[in-house]
Amino acid sequence: MRTIAIVNQKGGCGKTTTAVNLAGALTQDGARVLLVDLDPQAHATLALGLDAESLDENLYEVLADAPDAQGPPRLPSVIHAWSDHLHLAPSGIVLSALEQRLTAERAEDRTQRLALALADVAGSYDYALIDCPPNVGVLTFNALRASGEVIVPLETSDFGIHGVQKLLETIALLTDRIGHDLSVRILPTLYDGRTRYARETLAEIRGLFGDLCFDTVIRSNVKLREAARRGRPIGTFARSANGALDYGALAIEVAAQAQPGEVDLAPLGVADLGESLPDREIVVEFSDPLASDVRIAGDFNGWVPDKDVRSTVRADETGRVWRKVISLPPGTYHYRYVVDGEWREDPDNPNAVSAPVGGRNSILVVN
Ligand SMILES: Nc1ncnc2c1ncn2[C@@H]1O[C@H](COP(=O)(O)OP(=O)(O)OP(=O)(O)O)[C@@H](O)[C@H]1O
Ligand SMILES: [Mg+2]
């Protein structure tokens, strides 16, 4: 099963439309697809004609508690069969309470719930498509953790493009925490070729993201809205509409993509491994005559700049030098400096790895 998260923190860029209609188009090509509605707004559930409020069970029942190894898997019991090949794991407003509920639990566990649930049904589907809410919270993190691939819909009719670098950076950082690679692709949406602005934006997107960008462009098509109102994927409602053709083309492109490796569900385990070993004091230094604020963030502090770090600054002949002291158990850590708000690799550390969507993380090994 290939699991693909549809992610963008920007609202209204076509995440749900893409999740529902790509699912529909893949199904029409013979694939078995599970559409996972991970957005408390439940728009994907609605777009398949189900009234979220009238459902007895939804994904909340699956994700709220840690899986019970003795009991039967919970996910199959909430799944609705929309057609033979298109199934839905529905959402409901109650999912918005999950964020708070899970925050109290161990990070490793709370972000792994969806991955574990999907593992129970992996043999039944060719694809799981996850529709994410417009933020990067614990639900989106669950989606990324469960996925091998990410599609980022990007509006060509608006200024959506400006936030996306930030999103890609976030995904790169999350990838390190997740412990597996994510293949990220950009999907231009809501394209109206009649406006010069849209044409220029599309060119800009292609220039910026190159091969990361799908060849397919999703045009603005009012039939897509109509299909959602009727509770059906567009291919089952207006087969020759532009929206159906575009999502059909996208399905072909997605299906042609080489299948990435299986998601490794084993937690990173670095912190766990070290729990019984004494911490070491690690000291790193950074100097840049032009910088006025330098912090450090890595998987050791949840990528929160300077959290759990003792930071001092002194002046020498080259300018200011920031010294960061971190207490760490033995293990391997990824980190970056945040220099005046910009995330950078450590210029003095040759040991670095490429993040899948740009930028590099420096590596720190504590023996
Ligand atoms: N290609 C398109 N042509 C016309 N309308 C579209 C297209 N894509 C999306 N829409 C419409 O734009 C609105 C927002 O789209 P959608 O719900 O898919 O975005 P979203 O990213 O899921 O939003 P949210 O962040 O709120 O979940 C919807 O009314 C949808 O029907
Ligand atoms: Mg949506």
Short mmCIF file of N, CA, C and O and ligand atoms in Angstrom, two decimals, residues 10-17 39 41 134 190 218-221 224-225, ligand 1:
data_model
loop_
_atom_site.label_atom_id
_atom_site.label_comp_id
_atom_site.label_asym_id
_atom_site.label_seq_id
_atom_site.Cartn_x
_atom_site.Cartn_y
_atom_site.Cartn_z
N LYS A 10 -1.89 26.07 4.35
CA LYS A 10 -2.76 27.12 3.84
C LYS A 10 -4.15 26.54 3.55
O LYS A 10 -4.26 25.48 2.94
N GLY A 11 -5.16 27.24 3.98
CA GLY A 11 -6.53 26.77 3.75
C GLY A 11 -6.95 27.00 2.30
O GLY A 11 -6.43 27.88 1.61
N GLY A 12 -7.87 26.17 1.81
CA GLY A 12 -8.51 26.42 0.53
C GLY A 12 -7.64 26.28 -0.70
O GLY A 12 -7.94 26.85 -1.74
N CYS A 13 -6.56 25.51 -0.62
CA CYS A 13 -5.67 25.38 -1.79
C CYS A 13 -5.98 24.13 -2.60
O CYS A 13 -5.30 23.84 -3.59
N GLY A 14 -6.99 23.37 -2.18
CA GLY A 14 -7.39 22.20 -2.96
C GLY A 14 -6.95 20.86 -2.38
O GLY A 14 -6.93 19.86 -3.10
N LYS A 15 -6.64 20.81 -1.10
CA LYS A 15 -6.24 19.54 -0.48
C LYS A 15 -7.36 18.51 -0.57
O LYS A 15 -7.17 17.40 -1.06
N THR A 16 -8.55 18.91 -0.06
CA THR A 16 -9.65 17.97 -0.01
C THR A 16 -10.10 17.58 -1.42
O THR A 16 -10.35 16.41 -1.72
N THR A 17 -10.18 18.57 -2.29
CA THR A 17 -10.58 18.31 -3.68
C THR A 17 -9.61 17.31 -4.31
O THR A 17 -10.02 16.40 -5.04
N ASP A 39 -9.14 15.63 8.70
CA ASP A 39 -9.44 17.03 9.00
C ASP A 39 -10.75 17.09 9.81
O ASP A 39 -11.78 16.60 9.35
N GLN A 41 -12.75 19.31 10.07
CA GLN A 41 -13.82 19.95 9.28
C GLN A 41 -14.63 18.92 8.49
O GLN A 41 -15.72 19.22 8.01
N PRO A 134 -5.71 22.23 7.65
CA PRO A 134 -4.80 23.32 7.24
C PRO A 134 -3.91 23.82 8.38
O PRO A 134 -3.87 25.01 8.68
N LEU A 190 -6.09 25.12 -8.99
CA LEU A 190 -6.92 26.30 -9.21
C LEU A 190 -6.33 27.21 -10.28
O LEU A 190 -6.24 28.42 -10.13
N ILE A 218 -3.91 21.26 -12.14
CA ILE A 218 -5.36 21.16 -11.94
C ILE A 218 -5.99 22.52 -12.25
O ILE A 218 -5.70 23.51 -11.57
N ARG A 219 -6.77 22.53 -13.30
CA ARG A 219 -7.41 23.80 -13.69
C ARG A 219 -8.61 24.11 -12.80
O ARG A 219 -9.21 23.19 -12.21
N SER A 220 -8.94 25.39 -12.69
CA SER A 220 -10.18 25.77 -12.01
C SER A 220 -11.33 25.22 -12.82
O SER A 220 -11.38 25.39 -14.03
N ASN A 221 -12.22 24.55 -12.16
CA ASN A 221 -13.34 23.95 -12.87
C ASN A 221 -14.54 23.86 -11.92
O ASN A 221 -14.49 23.16 -10.91
N LEU A 224 -15.94 20.73 -10.25
CA LEU A 224 -15.34 20.11 -9.06
C LEU A 224 -16.13 20.49 -7.81
O LEU A 224 -16.35 19.67 -6.92
N ARG A 225 -16.56 21.74 -7.75
CA ARG A 225 -17.39 22.18 -6.61
C ARG A 225 -18.73 21.46 -6.62
O ARG A 225 -19.24 21.03 -5.58
N1 LIG B 1 -9.68 23.09 -9.30
C1 LIG B 1 -10.73 23.66 -8.69
N2 LIG B 1 -11.66 24.33 -9.41
C2 LIG B 1 -12.71 24.93 -8.81
N3 LIG B 1 -12.92 24.91 -7.50
C3 LIG B 1 -12.03 24.27 -6.72
C4 LIG B 1 -10.90 23.61 -7.27
N4 LIG B 1 -10.19 23.07 -6.26
C5 LIG B 1 -10.85 23.38 -5.13
N5 LIG B 1 -11.96 24.09 -5.40
C6 LIG B 1 -12.93 24.64 -4.45
O1 LIG B 1 -12.22 25.54 -3.61
C7 LIG B 1 -12.65 25.39 -2.27
C8 LIG B 1 -11.46 24.96 -1.41
O2 LIG B 1 -10.98 23.72 -1.89
P1 LIG B 1 -10.63 22.53 -0.90
O3 LIG B 1 -11.71 22.35 0.11
O4 LIG B 1 -10.26 21.37 -1.71
O5 LIG B 1 -9.34 23.14 -0.19
P2 LIG B 1 -8.60 22.66 1.13
O6 LIG B 1 -7.17 22.95 0.92
O7 LIG B 1 -8.98 21.27 1.45
O8 LIG B 1 -9.21 23.63 2.23
P3 LIG B 1 -9.04 23.48 3.82
O9 LIG B 1 -7.67 23.93 4.11
O10 LIG B 1 -10.09 24.38 4.41
O11 LIG B 1 -9.26 22.05 4.16
C9 LIG B 1 -13.76 24.35 -2.29
O12 LIG B 1 -14.99 25.02 -2.36
C10 LIG B 1 -13.52 23.58 -3.57
O13 LIG B 1 -14.69 23.03 -4.10
#
